[in-house]
PDB file of C-alpha atoms and ligand atoms in Angstrom:
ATOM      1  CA  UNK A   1     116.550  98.717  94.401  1.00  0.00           C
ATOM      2  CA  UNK A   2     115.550  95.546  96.340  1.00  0.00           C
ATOM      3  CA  UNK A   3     111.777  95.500  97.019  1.00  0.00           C
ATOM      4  CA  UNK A   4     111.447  94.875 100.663  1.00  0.00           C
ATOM      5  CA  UNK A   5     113.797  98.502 101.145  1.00  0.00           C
ATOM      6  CA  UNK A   6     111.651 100.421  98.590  1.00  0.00           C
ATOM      7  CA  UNK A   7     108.968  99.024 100.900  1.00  0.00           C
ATOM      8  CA  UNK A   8     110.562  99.580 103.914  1.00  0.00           C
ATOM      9  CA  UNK A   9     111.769 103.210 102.874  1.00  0.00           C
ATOM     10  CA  UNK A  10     108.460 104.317 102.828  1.00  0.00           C
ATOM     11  CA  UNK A  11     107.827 103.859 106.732  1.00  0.00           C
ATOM     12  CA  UNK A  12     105.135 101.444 106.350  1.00  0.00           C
ATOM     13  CA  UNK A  13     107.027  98.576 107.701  1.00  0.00           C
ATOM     14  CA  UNK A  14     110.398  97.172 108.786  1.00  0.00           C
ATOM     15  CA  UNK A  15     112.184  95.288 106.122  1.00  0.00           C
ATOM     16  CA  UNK A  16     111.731  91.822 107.698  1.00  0.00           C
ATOM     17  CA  UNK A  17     107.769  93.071 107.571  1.00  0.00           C
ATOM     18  CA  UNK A  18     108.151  93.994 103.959  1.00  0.00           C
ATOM     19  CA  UNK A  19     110.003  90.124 103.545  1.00  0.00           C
ATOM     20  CA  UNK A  20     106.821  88.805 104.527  1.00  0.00           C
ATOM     21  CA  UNK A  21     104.468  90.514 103.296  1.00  0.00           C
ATOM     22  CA  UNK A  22     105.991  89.696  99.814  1.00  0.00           C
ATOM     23  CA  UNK A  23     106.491  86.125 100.833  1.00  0.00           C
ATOM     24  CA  UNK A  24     102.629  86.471 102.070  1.00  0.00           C
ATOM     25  CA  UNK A  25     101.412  87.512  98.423  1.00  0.00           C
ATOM     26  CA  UNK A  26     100.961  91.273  99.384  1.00  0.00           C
ATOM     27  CA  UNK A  27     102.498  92.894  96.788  1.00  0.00           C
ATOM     28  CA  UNK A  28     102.261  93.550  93.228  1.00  0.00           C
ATOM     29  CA  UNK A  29     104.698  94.876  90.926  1.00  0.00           C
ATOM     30  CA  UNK A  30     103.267  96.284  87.761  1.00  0.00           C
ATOM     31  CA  UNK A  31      99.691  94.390  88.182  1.00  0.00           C
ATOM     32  CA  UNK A  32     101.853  90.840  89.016  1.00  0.00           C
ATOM     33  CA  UNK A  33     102.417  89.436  92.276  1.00  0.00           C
ATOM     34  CA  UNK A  34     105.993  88.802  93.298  1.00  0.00           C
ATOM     35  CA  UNK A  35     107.322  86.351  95.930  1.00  0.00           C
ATOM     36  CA  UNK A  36     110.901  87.179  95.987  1.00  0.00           C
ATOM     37  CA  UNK A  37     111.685  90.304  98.094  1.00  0.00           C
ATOM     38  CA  UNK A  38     115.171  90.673  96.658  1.00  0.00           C
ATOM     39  CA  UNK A  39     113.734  91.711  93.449  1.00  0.00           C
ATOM     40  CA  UNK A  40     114.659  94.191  91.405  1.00  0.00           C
ATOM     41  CA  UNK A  41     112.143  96.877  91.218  1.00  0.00           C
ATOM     42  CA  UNK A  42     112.764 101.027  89.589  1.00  0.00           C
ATOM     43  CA  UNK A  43     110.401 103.388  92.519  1.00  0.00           C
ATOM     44  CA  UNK A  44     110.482 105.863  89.846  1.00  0.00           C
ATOM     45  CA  UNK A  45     108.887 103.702  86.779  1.00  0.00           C
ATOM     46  CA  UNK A  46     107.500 100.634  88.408  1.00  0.00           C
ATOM     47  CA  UNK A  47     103.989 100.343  89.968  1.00  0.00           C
ATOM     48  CA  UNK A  48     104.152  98.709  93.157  1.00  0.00           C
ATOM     49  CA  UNK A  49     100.920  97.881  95.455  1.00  0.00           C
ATOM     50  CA  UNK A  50     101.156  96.830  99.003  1.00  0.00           C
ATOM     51  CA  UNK A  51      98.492  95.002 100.836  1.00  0.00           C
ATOM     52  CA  UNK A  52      96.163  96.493  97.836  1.00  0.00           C
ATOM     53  CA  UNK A  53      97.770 100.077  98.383  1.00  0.00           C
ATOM     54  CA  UNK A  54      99.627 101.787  95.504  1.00  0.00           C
ATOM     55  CA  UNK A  55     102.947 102.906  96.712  1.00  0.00           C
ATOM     56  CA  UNK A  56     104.389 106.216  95.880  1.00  0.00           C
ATOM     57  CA  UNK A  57     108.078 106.425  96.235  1.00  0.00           C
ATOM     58  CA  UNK A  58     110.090 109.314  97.541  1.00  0.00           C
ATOM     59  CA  UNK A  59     114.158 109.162  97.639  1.00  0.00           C
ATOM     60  CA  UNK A  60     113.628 112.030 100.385  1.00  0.00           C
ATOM     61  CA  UNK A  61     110.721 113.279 102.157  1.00  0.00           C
ATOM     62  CA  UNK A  62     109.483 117.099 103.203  1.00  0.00           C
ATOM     63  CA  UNK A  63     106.763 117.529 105.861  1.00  0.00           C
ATOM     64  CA  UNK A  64     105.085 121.462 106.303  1.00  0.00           C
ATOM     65  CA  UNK A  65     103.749 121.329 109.760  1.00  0.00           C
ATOM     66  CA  UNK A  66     102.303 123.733 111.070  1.00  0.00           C
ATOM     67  CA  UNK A  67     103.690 123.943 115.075  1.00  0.00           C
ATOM     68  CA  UNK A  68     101.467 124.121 117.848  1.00  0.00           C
ATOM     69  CA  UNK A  69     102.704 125.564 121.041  1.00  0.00           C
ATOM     70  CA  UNK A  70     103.461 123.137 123.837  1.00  0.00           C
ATOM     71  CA  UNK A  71     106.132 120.890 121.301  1.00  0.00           C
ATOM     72  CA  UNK A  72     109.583 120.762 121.261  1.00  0.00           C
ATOM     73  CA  UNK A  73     111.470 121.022 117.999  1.00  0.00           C
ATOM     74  CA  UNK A  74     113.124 117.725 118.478  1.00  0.00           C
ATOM     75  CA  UNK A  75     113.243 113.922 117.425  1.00  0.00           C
ATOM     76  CA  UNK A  76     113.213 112.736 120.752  1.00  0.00           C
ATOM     77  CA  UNK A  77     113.123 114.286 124.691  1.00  0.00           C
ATOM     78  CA  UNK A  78     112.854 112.877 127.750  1.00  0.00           C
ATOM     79  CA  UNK A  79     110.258 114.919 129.466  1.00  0.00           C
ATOM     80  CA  UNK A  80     108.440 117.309 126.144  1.00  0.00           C
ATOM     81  CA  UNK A  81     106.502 116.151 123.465  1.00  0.00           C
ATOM     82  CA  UNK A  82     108.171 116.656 120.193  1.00  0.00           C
ATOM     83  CA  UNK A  83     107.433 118.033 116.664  1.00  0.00           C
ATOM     84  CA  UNK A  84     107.751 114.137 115.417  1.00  0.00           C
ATOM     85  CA  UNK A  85     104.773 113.163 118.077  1.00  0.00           C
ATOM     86  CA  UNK A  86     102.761 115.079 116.026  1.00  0.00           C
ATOM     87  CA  UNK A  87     103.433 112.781 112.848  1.00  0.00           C
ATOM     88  CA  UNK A  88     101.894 109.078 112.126  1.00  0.00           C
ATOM     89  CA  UNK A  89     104.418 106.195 112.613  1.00  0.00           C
ATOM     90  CA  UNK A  90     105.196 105.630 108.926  1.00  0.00           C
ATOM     91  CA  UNK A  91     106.361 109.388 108.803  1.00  0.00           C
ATOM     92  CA  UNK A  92     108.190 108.641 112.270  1.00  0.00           C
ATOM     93  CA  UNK A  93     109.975 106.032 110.634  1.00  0.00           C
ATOM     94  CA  UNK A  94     111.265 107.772 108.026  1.00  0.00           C
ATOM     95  CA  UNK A  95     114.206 109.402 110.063  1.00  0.00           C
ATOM     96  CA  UNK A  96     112.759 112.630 109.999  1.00  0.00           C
ATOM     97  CA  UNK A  97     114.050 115.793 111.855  1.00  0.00           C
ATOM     98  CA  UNK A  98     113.057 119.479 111.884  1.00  0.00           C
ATOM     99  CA  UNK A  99     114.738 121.852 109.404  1.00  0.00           C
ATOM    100  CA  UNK A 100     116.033 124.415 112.227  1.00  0.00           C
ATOM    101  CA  UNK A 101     114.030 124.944 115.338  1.00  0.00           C
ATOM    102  CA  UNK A 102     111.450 126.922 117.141  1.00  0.00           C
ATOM    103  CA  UNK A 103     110.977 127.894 120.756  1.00  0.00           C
ATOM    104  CA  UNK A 104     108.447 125.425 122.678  1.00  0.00           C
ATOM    105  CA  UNK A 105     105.833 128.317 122.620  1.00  0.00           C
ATOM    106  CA  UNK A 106     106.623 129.809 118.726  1.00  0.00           C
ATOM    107  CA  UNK A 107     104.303 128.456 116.387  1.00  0.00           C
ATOM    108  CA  UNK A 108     104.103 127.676 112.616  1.00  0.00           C
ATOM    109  CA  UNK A 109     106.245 126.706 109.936  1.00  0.00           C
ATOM    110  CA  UNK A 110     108.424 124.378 110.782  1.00  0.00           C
ATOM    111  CA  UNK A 111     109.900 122.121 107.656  1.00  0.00           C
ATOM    112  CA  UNK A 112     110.678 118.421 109.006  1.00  0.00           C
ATOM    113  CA  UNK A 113     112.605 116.379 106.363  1.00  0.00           C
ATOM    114  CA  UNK A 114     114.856 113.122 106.028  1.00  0.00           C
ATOM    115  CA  UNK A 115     117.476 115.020 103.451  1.00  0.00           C
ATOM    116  CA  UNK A 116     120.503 116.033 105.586  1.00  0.00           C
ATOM    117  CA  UNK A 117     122.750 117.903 103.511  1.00  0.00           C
ATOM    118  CA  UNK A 118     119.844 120.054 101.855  1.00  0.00           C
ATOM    119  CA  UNK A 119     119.001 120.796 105.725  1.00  0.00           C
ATOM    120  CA  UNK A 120     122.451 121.501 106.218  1.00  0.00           C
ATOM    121  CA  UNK A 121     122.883 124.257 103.549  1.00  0.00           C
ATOM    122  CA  UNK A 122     118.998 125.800 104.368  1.00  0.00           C
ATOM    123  CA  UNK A 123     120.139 126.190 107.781  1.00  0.00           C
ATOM    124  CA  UNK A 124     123.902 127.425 107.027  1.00  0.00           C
ATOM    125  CA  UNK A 125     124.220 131.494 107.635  1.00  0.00           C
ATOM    126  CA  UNK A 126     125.969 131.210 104.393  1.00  0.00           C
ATOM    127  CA  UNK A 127     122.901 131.357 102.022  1.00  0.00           C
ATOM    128  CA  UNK A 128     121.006 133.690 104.409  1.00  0.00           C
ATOM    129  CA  UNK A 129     117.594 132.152 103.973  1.00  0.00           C
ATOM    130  CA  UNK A 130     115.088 134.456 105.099  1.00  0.00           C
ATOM    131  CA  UNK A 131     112.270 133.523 107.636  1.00  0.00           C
ATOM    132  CA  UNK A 132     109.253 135.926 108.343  1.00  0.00           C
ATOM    133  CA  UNK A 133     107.953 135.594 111.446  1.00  0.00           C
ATOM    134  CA  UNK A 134     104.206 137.419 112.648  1.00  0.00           C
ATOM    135  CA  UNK A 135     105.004 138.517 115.984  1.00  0.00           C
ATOM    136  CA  UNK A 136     102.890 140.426 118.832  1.00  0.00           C
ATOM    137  CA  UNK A 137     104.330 142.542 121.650  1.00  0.00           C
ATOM    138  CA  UNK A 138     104.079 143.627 124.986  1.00  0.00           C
ATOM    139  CA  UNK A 139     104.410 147.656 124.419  1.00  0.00           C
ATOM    140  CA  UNK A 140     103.891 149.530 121.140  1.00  0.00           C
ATOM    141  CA  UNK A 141     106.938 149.820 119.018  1.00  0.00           C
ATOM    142  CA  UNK A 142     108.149 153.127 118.141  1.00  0.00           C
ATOM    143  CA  UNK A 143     109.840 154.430 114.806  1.00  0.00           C
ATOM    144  CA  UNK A 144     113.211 154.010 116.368  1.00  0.00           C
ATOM    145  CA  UNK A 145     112.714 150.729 117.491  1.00  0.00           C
ATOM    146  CA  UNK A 146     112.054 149.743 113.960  1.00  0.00           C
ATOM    147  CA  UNK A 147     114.810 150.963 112.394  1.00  0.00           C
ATOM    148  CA  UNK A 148     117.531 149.829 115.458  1.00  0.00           C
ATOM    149  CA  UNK A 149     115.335 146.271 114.464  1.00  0.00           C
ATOM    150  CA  UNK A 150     116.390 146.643 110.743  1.00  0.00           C
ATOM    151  CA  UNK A 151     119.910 147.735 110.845  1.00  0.00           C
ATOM    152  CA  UNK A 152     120.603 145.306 113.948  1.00  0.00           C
ATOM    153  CA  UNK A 153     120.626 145.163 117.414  1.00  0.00           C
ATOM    154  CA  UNK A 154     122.944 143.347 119.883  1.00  0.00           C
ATOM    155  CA  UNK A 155     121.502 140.582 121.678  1.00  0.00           C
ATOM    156  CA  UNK A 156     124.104 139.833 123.958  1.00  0.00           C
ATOM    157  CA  UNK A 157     127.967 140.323 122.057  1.00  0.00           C
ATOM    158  CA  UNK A 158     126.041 139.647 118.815  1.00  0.00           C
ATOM    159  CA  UNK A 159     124.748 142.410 116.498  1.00  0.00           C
ATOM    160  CA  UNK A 160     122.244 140.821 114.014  1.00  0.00           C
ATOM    161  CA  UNK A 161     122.011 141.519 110.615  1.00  0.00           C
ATOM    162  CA  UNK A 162     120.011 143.795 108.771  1.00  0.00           C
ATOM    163  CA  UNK A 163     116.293 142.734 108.993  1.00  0.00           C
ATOM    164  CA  UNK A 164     112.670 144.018 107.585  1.00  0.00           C
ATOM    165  CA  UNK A 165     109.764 144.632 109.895  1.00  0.00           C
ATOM    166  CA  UNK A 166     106.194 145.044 108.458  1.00  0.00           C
ATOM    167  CA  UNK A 167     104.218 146.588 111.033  1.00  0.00           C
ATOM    168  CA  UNK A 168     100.492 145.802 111.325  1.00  0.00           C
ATOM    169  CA  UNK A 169      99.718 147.955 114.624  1.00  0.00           C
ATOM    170  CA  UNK A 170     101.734 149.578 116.794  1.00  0.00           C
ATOM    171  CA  UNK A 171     102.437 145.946 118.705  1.00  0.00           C
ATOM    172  CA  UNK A 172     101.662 143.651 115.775  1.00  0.00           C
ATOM    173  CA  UNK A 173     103.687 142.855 112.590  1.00  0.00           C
ATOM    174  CA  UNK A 174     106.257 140.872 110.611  1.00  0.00           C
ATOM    175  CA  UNK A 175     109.413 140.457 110.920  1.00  0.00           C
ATOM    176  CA  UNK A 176     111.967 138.541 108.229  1.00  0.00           C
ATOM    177  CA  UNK A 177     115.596 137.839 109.247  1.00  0.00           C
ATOM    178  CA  UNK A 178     117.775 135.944 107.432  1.00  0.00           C
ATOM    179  CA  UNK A 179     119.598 134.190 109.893  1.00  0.00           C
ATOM    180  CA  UNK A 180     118.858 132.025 113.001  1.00  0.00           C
ATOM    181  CA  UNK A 181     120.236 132.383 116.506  1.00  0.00           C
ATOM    182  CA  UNK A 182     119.099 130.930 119.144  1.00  0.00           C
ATOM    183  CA  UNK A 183     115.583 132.813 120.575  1.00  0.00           C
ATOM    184  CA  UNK A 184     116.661 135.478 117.921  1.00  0.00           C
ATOM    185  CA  UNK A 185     113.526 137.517 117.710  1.00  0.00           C
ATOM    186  CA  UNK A 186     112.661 137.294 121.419  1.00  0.00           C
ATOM    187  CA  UNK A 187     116.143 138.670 122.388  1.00  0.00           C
ATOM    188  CA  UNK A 188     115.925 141.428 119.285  1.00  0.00           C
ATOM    189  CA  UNK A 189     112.863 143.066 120.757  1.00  0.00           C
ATOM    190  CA  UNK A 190     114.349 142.571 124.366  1.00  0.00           C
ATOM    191  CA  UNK A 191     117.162 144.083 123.690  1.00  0.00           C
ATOM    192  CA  UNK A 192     114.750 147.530 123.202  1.00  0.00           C
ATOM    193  CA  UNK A 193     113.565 146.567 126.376  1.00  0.00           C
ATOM    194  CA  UNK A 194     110.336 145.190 124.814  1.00  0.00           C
ATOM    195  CA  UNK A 195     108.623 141.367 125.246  1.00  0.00           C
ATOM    196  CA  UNK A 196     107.539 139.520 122.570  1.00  0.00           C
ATOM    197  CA  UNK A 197     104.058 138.353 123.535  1.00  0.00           C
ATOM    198  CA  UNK A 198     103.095 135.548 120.562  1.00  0.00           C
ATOM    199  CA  UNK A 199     105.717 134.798 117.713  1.00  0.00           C
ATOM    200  CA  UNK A 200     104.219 132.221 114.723  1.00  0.00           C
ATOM    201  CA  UNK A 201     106.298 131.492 111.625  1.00  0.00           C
ATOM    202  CA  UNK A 202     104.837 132.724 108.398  1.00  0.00           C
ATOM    203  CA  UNK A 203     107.517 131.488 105.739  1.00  0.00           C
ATOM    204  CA  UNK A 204     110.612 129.767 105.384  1.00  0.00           C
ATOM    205  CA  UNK A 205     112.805 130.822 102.249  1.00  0.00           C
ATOM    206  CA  UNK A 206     110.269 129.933  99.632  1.00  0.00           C
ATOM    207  CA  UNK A 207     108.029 128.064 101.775  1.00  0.00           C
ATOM    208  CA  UNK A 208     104.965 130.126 102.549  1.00  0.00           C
ATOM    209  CA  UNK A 209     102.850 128.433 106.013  1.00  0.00           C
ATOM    210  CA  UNK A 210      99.704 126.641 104.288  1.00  0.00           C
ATOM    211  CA  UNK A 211      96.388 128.775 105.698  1.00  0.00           C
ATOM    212  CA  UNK A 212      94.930 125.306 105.574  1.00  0.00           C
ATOM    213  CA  UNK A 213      96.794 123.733 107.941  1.00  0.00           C
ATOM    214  CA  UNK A 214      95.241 123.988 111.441  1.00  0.00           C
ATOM    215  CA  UNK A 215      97.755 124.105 114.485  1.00  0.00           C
ATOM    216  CA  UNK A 216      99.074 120.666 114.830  1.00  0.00           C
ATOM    217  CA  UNK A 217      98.130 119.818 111.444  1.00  0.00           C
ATOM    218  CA  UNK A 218     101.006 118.721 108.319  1.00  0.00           C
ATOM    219  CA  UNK A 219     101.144 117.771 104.617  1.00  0.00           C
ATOM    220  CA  UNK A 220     104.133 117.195 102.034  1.00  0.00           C
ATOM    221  CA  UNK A 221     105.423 119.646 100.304  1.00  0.00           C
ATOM    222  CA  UNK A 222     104.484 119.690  97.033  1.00  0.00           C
ATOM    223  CA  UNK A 223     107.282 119.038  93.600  1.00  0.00           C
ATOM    224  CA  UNK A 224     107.747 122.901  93.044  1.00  0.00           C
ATOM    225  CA  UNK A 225     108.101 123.407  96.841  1.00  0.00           C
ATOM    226  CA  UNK A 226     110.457 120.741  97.373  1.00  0.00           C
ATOM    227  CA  UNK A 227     112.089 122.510  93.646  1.00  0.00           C
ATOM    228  CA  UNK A 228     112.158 126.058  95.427  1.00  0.00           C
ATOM    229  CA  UNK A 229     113.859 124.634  98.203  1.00  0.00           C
ATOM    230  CA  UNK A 230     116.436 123.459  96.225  1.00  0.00           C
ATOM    231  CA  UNK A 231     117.269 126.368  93.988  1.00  0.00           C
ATOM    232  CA  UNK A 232     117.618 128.256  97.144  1.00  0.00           C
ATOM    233  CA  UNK A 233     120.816 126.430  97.977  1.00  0.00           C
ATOM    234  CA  UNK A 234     121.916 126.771  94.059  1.00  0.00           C
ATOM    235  CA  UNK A 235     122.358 130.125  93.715  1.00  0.00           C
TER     236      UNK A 235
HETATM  237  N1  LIG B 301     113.115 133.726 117.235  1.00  0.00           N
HETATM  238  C1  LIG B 301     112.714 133.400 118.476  1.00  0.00           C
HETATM  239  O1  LIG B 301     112.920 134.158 119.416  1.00  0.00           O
HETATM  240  N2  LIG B 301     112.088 132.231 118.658  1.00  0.00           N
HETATM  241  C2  LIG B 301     111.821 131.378 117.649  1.00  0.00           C
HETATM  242  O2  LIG B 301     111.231 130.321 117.872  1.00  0.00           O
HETATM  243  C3  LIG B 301     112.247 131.738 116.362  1.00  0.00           C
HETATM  244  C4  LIG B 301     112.888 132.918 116.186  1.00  0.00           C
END
């Protein structure tokens, strides 16, 4: 791979940035410094610093944020702040979306990532990923209303599928579904004439919401997260 796009593939800077920068005397590949910024250069075996910072090279990358209220889960919107304003500009850069989407006021995990088709297949209803969700709600929930939650409800011509609840309290617990329509949970407990009052996402497929990340806050995922994700779409 050419060495001003490993450089520019990382968000850092553009690629006529990453020209210079070479030209400039920035970089170093394996300890040396190189002036050509067509050179040849492996991300996965060579050692590349720029402007004195070692670079670490990622063919895709996975962001865990952990979703405030208030955001939209978009790339860009005229009027809302989005899930992306809530990232650094390198990470903006980086042609990130969100890995499904959350209501403005739902908050927690919400994957962002640059890898299309593995989005694609996370999100399709035909590997039923499963999503847990803590929610709160207006009135207590009675035994019934649990099990019309788990064997389905319709939410408008749509019956949903089987789903677990985990109650807490009589208006606290978790719920996991395993597929995604649109304000899916709100409308489930609406349609037993109920309101859900706070709704935060706990996990996604293998992804369990880091306790250390504060509202707003993000991190990669880690090798055997990004590895669970994958397998999820193998099987
Ligand atoms: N269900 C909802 O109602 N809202 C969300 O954001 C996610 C699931």
């Amino acid at each position: 791979m050419r060495l001003d796009k490993m450089l520019a593939d990382t968000g850092r800077c553009t690629r006529k940035e990453a020209g210079k920068a070479v030209l400039s005397g920035n970089v170093k590949v394996n300890g040396l410094e190189v002036k050509d910024r067509s050179y040849n250069v492996d991300p996965e075996k060579d050692d590349v610093m720029f402007c004195g910072e070692r670079i670490v090279y990622r063919r895709f990358t996975y962001i865990m944020l952990n979703k405030p209220q208030g955001v939209v889960s978009a790339t860009n919107d005229p009027m809302e702040r989005t899930v992306l304003d809530l990232l650094p500009s390198e990470l903006k850069r980086q042609g990130l979306f969100p890995c499904g989407r959350l209501d403005k006021n739902t908050e927690g995990l919400l994957i962002l990532t640059n890898n299309g088709p593995l989005s694609h297949f996370l999100l399709s209803p035909k590997f039923h990923v499963q999503k847990r969700y803590y929610f709160t709600v207006e009135r207590p929930l009675s035994l019934s209303d649990i099990q019309k939650l788990e064997s389905g409800v319709d939410i408008g011509g749509y019956v949903t599928m089987p789903s677990k609840v985990d109650m807490i309290s009589e208006q606290e617990g978790y719920i996991t579904i395993s597929e995604g329509k649109y304000h899916q949970i709100k409308l489930m407990l609406a349609a037993l004439l109920n309101r859900v009052t706070f709704l935060k996402r706990v996990s996604f497929g293998p992804i369990i919401l880091d306790q250390g990340l504060e509202c707003g806050e993000y991190r990669h995922l880690t090798k055997d997260e990004v590895s669970a994700l994958n397998e999820c779409v193998l099987k």
